[in-house]
XYZ file of C-alpha atoms in Angstrom:
491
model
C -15.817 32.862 136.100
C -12.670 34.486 135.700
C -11.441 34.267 131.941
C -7.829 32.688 130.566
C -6.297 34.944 128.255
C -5.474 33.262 124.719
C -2.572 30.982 124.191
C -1.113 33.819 121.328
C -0.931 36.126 124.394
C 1.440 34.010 126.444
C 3.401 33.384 123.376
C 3.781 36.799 122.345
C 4.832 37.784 126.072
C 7.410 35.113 126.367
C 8.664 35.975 123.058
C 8.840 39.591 123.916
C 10.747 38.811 127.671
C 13.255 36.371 125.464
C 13.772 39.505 122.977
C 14.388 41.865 125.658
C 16.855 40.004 127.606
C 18.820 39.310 124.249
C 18.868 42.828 123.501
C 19.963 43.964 127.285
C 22.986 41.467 126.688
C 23.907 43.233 123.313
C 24.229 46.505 125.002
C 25.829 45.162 128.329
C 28.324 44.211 125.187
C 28.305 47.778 124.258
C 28.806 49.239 127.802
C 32.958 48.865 127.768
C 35.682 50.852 127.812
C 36.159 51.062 123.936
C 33.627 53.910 124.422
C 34.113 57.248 123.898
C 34.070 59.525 126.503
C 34.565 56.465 129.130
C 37.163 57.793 130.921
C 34.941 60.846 132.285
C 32.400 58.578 133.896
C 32.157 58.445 137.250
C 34.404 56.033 139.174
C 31.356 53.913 140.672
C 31.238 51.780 143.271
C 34.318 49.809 143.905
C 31.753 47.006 144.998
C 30.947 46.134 141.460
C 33.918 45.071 139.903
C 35.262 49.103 140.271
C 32.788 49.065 136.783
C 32.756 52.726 136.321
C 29.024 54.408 136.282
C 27.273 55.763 133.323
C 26.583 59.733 134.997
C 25.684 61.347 131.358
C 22.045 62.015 132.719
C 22.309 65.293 133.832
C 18.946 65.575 134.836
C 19.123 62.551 137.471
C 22.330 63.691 138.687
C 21.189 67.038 139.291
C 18.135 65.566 141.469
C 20.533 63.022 143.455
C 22.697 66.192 144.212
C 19.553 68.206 144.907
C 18.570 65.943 147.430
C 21.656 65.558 149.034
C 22.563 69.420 149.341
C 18.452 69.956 150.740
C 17.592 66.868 152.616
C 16.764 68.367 155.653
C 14.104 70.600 154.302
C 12.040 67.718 154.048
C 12.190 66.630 157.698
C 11.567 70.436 158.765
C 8.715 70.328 156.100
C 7.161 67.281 158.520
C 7.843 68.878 161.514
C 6.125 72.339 160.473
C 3.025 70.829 158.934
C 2.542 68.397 161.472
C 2.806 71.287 164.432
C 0.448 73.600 162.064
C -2.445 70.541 161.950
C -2.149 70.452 165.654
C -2.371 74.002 167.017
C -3.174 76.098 164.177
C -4.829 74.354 161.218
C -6.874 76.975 160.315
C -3.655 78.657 159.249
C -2.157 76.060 157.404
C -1.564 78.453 154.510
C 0.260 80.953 156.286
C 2.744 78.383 157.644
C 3.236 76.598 154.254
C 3.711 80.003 152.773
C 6.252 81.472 155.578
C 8.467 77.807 155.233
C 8.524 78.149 151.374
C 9.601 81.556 151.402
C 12.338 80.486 154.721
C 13.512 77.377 152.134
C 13.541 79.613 148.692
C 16.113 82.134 150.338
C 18.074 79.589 152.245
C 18.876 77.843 149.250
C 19.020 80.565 146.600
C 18.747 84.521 147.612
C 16.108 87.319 147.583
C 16.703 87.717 144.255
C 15.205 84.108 143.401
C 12.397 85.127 145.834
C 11.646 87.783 144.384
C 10.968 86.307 140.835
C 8.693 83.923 142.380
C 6.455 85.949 144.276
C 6.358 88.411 140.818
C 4.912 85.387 139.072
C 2.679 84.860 141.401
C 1.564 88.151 142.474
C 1.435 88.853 138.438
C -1.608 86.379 138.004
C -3.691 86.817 141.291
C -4.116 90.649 140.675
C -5.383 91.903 137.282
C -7.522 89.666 136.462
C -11.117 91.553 135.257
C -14.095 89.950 135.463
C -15.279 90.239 132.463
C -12.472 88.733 130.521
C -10.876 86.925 133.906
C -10.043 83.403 131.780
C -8.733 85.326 128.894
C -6.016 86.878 130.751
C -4.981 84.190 133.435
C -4.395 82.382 129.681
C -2.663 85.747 128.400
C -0.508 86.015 131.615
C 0.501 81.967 130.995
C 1.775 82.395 127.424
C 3.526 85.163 128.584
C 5.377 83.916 131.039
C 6.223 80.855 129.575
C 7.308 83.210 126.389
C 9.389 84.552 128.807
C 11.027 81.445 130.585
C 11.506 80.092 126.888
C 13.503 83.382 125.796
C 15.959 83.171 128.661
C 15.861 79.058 128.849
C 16.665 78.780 124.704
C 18.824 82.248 124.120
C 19.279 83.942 126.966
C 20.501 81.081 129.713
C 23.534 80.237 131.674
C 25.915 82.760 129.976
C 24.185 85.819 131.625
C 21.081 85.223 133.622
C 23.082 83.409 136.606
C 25.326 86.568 136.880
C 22.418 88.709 137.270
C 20.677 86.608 139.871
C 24.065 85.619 141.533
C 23.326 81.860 141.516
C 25.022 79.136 139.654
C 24.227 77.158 137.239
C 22.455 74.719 138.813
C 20.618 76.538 140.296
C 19.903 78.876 137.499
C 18.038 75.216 135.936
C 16.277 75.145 139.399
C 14.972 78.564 139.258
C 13.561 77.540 135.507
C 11.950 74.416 136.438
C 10.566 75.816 139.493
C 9.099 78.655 137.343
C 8.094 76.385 134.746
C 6.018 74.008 137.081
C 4.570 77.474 138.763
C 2.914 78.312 135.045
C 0.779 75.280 135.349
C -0.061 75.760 138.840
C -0.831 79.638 138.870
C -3.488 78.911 135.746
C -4.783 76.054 137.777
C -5.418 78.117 141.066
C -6.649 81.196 138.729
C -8.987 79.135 136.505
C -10.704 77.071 139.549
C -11.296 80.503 141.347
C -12.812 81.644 138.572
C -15.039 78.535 138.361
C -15.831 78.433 142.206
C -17.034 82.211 142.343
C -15.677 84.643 145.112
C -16.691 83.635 148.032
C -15.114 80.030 147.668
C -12.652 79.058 150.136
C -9.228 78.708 150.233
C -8.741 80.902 147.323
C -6.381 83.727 148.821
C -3.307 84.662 147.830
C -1.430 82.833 150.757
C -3.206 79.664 149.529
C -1.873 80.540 146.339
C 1.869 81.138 147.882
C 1.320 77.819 149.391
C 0.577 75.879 146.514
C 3.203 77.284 144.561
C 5.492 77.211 147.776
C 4.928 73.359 149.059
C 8.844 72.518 148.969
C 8.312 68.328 148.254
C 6.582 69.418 144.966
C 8.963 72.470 143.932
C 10.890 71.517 141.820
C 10.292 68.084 140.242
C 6.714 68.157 140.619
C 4.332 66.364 140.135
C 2.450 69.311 139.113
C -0.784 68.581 140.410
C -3.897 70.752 139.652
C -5.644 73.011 142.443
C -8.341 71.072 142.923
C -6.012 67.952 144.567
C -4.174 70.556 146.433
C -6.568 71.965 148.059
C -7.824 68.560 149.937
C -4.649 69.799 152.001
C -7.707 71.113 154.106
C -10.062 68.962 154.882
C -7.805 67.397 157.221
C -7.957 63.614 156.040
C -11.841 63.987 155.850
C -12.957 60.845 153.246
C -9.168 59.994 153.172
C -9.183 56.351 152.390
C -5.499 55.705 153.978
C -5.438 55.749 158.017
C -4.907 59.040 159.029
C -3.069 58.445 162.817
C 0.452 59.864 163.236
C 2.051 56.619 163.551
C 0.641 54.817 160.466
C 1.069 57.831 158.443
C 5.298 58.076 159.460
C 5.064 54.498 158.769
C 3.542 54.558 155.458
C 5.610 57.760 154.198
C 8.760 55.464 155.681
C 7.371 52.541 153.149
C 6.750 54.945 150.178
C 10.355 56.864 150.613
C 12.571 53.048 150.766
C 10.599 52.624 147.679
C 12.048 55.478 146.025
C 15.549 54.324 147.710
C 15.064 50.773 146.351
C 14.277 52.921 142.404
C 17.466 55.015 143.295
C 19.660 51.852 144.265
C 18.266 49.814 140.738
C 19.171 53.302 138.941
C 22.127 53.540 139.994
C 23.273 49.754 139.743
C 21.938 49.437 136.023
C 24.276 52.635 135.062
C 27.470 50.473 135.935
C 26.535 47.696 133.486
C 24.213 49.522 131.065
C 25.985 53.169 129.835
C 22.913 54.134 127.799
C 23.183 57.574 128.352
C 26.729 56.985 126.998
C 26.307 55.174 124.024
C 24.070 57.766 122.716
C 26.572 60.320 122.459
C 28.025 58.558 120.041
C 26.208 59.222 116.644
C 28.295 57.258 114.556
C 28.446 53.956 116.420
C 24.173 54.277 116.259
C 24.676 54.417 112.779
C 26.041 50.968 112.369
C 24.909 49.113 115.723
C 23.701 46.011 115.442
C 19.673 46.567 115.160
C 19.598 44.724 118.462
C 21.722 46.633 120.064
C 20.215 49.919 118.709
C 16.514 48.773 119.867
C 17.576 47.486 123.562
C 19.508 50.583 123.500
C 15.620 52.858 122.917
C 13.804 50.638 125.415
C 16.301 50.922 128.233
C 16.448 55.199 127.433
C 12.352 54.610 128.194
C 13.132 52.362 131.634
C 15.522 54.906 132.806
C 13.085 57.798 132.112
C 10.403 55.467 133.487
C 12.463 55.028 137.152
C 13.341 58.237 137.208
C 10.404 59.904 137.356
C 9.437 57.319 139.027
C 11.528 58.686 142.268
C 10.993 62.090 141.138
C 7.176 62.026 141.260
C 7.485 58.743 144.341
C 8.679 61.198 146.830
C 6.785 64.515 146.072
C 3.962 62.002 146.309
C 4.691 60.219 149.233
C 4.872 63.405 151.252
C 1.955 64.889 150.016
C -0.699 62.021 150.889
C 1.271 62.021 154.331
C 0.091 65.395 154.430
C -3.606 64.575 153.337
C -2.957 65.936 149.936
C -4.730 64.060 146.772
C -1.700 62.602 145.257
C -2.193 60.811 141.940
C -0.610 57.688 141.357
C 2.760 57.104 140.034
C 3.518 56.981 136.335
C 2.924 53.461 134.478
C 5.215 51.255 133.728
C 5.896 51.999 130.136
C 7.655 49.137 129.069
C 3.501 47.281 128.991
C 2.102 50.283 126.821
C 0.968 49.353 124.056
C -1.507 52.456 123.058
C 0.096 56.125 123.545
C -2.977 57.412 124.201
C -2.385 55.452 127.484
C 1.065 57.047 127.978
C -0.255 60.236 127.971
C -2.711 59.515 130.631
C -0.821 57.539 133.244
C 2.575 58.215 133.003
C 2.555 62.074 134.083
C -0.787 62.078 135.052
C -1.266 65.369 136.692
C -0.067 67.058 133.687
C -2.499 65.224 131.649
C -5.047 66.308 134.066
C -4.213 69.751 133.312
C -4.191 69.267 130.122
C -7.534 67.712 129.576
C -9.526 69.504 132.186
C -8.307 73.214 131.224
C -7.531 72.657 126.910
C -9.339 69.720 125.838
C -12.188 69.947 127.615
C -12.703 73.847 127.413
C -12.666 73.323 123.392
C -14.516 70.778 122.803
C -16.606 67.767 124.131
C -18.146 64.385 123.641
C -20.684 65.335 121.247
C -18.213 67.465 119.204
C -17.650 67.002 115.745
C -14.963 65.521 114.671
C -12.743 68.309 112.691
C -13.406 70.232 116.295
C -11.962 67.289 118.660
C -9.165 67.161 116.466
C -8.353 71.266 116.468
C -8.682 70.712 120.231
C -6.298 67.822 120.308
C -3.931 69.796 118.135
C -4.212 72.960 120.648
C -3.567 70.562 123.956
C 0.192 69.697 121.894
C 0.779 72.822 120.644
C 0.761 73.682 124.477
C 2.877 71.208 125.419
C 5.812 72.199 123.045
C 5.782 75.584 124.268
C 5.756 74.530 128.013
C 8.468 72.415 127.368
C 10.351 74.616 125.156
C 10.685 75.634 122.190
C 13.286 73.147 120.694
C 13.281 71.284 117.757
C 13.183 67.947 119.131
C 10.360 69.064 121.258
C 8.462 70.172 118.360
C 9.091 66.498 116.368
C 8.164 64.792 119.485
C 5.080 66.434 120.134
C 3.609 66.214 116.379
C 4.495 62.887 115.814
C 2.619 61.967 118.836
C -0.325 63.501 117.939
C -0.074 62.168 114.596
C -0.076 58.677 115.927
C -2.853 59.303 118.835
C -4.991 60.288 116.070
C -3.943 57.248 113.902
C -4.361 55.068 117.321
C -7.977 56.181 117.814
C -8.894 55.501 113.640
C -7.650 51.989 114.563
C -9.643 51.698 117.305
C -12.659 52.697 116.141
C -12.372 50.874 112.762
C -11.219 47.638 114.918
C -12.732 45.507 118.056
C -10.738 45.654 121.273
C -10.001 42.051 121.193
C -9.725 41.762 117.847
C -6.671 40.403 116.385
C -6.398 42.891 113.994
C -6.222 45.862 116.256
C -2.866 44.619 117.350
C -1.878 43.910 113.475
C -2.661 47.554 112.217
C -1.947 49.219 115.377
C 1.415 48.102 115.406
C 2.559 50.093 112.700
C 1.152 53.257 114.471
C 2.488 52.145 117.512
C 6.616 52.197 116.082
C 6.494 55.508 115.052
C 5.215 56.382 118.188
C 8.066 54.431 120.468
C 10.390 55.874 118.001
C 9.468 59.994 118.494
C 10.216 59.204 122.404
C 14.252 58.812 121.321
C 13.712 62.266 119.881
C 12.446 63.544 123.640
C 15.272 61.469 125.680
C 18.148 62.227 123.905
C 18.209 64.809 120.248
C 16.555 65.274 117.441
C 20.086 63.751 116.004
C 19.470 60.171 117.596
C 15.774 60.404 116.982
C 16.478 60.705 113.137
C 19.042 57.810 113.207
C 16.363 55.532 114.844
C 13.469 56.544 112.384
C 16.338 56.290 109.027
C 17.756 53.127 110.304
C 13.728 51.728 110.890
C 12.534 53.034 107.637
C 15.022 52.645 105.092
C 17.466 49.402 106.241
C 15.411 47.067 104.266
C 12.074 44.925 104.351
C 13.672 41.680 106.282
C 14.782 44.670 109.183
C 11.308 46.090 109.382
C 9.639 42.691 109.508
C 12.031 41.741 112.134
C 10.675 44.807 114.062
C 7.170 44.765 113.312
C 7.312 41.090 114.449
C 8.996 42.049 118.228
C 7.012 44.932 117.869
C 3.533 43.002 117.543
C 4.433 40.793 120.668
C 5.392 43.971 122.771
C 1.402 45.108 121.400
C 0.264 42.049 122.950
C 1.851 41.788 125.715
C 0.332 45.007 126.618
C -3.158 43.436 125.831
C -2.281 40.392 128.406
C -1.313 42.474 131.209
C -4.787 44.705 130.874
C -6.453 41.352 130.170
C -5.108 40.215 133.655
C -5.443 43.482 135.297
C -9.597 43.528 134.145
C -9.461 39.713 135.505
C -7.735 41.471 139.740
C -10.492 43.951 139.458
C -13.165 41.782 138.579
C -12.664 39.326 141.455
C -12.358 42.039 143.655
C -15.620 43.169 143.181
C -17.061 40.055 143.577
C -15.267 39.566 146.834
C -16.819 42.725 148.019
């Protein structure tokens, strides 16, 4: 028998829905021309009302003009892999390889090329034996030491007149670089672990891992181990592996991402929440409504962002056999971070835990050691992504809370009541060191002062929307355990 989730569930989503679409209103409210800065937005389309569009996300704009300027590189990507399977697989590498290379100085210069293939080149050779681990590691703090010098103090006011690039490009050649860190560790540290006569461990696989152009710049990042199912030439692949059905399902998988684009770019004409948090002194006296719908859209708009970014690397990867992860979770049903971490950016977590957490500790670890290990894996992920302050508050109050969130559960049953009750206050501090991450440590500090210090009555009010949002999450797992139970049955 399939099981009905509790009455208090329903309530507490309904609730929640109700709460949400009051607080979309309130900023809809907000999203006028009495803003500042409103007159710089982008005209929009003339279809809605000429509503002018909210374009303050630099890093979405930057990907839509990305796309536009390199479009074709993904059709000639198709073409060359698909020619390679059929008449000279074996080589699949090499052709991978020779395209990246084409594509890096078509759109940038040798210059650009040449900084890539140092970074590469940098950790396949020189690696002892003896201490091989220990300096793949000390080649990946270095370079991201380095990446971090020029990204935080050395950036656009020099480095993009020594490379003869612009500016965006100059952000393309350090994400690029960035994502290459995680991948040249991967490749090194699975060689290591395979032992030398593994295959597919050469330096032109390398090239083409770093190289594969629907995953160079905004990722996902996978680990070696997925990429390198590029080979087996849909061997075990679950999805049907005929020409046809694969341009078919890739065609499914990219008007996804269009549909993402189209509801991304419709929700900035009526919703300017990248505007509205330029303004530090209309947070500071928002109605609390306002200022809450205002931090769950921010985590929406991340959320269908990445969902395109990491929908089309994706989709062109399992068309090309590759062992794609799945797309990042919805995080507007998260209700534990520790969940967050996992499934949103999921290849990154992989990294993380199969090359950090793991390597430092394990199951039967004591506790003082999981939590060192815990503290290393986000300690690494504020130096990969930079050494900023708001970075730094991000990552430590998230691994506060993760460790608070597992206390919780292991001091409370999963379907207890009062797992939702105490884990709600761990799980606000937790939404609330995201605002620090999508917009500055500045709005991040407004959110936790105006939380924190505006009164009992406010934080009740909170905890109270905050509680349903914790059960909601607990319904849609509930009904998610309930899908994968009656499919097994039917099987």
């Amino acid at each position: 028998m399939v099981q009905k989730p509790s009455t208090e569930l329903i309530v507490c989503a309904v609730f929640y829905i109700c709460c949400l679409i009051y607080s979309f209103y309130k900023n809809y409210e907000l999203s006028n021309e009495n803003l500042a800065n409103y007159n710089s937005l982008d005209a929009g389309w003339s279809l809605l009302n000429y509503r002018r569009r909210d374009d303050f996300d630099w890093e979405w704009e930057h990907y839509l003009g990305f796309v536009q300027r390199n479009g074709i590189y993904f059709l000639l990507h198709l073409i060359a892999t698909e020619v390679s399977r059929h008449f000279c697989a074996k080589h699949m590498s090499t052709v991978l390889t020779i395209y990246g290379m084409v594509v890096i100085y078509c759109m940038y210069n040798v210059t650009v090329l040449a900084v890539i293939l140092a970074q590469s080149l940098s950790f396949y050779y020189a690696n002892p034996p003896k201490y091989y681990r220990r300096t793949v590691w000390m080649k990946t703090f270095l370079w991201i030491a380095i990446i971090n010098y020029f990204k935080v103090w050395y950036f656009y006011d020099k480095l993009n007149a020594h490379f003869d690039i612009d500016n965006d490009q100059l952000l393309e050649l350090s994400l690029i670089t960035s994502w290459n860190v995680i991948k040249c560790a991967s490749f090194c540290l699975d060689k290591c672990g395979e032992g030398p006569l593994a295959e597919h461990y050469s330096l032109r696989d390398l090239m083409a891992y770093l190289l594969y152009f629907p995953l160079l710049l905004m990722g996902p990042a996978i680990v070696y181990s997925r990429f390198k199912t590029l080979h087996n030439h849909f061997k075990g692949e679950i999805e049907p592996h005929t020409l046809p059905d694969r341009l078919w399902t890739l065609a499914k998988r990219l008007m996804m991402a269009w549909f993402w684009i189209l509801v991304m770019l419709a929700g900035q004409h009526f919703l300017y929440v990248n505007l509205i948090q330029q303004d530090l002194e209309l947070l500071q006296y928002v109605n609390l409504w306002a200022l809450y719908g205002l931090g769950f859209l921010m985590g929406q708009f991340f959320y269908i962002k990445y969902v395109v970014f990491y929908g089309v690397g994706i989709a062109f990867g399992r068309f090309d056999g590759i062992d794609m992860p799945a797309k990042p979770i919805c995080i507007a049903r998260v209700n534990q971070y520790s969940d967050m971490w996992k499934y949103f950016d999921r290849s990154l977590y992989e990294f993380l835990f199969k090359y950090i957490y793991t390597e430092l500790c394990t199951k039967t670890s004591s506790l003082p050691r999981k939590v060192l290990a815990s503290l290393a894996t986000f300690a690494f992920i504020y130096i990969w992504h930079g050494v900023f302050l708001f970075i730094l508050i991000w990552s430590l109050i998230n691994w506060i809370c993760i460790l608070l969130e597992r206390l919780v559960n292991h001091c409370t049953d999963a379907d207890s009541r009062w797992r939702a009750v105490i884990g709600t206050h761990v799980f606000i501090p937790s939404v609330l060191s995201n605002f620090f991450f999508f917009a500055s440590e500045k709005v991040g500090f407004i959110y936790l002062q105006r939380t924190y210090t505006e009164g009992l009555s406010n934080y009740i009010g909170l905890y109270v929307v905050s509680y349903c949002f914790y059960q909601t999450g607990q319904l849609v797992k509930f009904v998610q355990t309930n899908r994968a139970t009656v499919k097994k049955r039917m099987k």
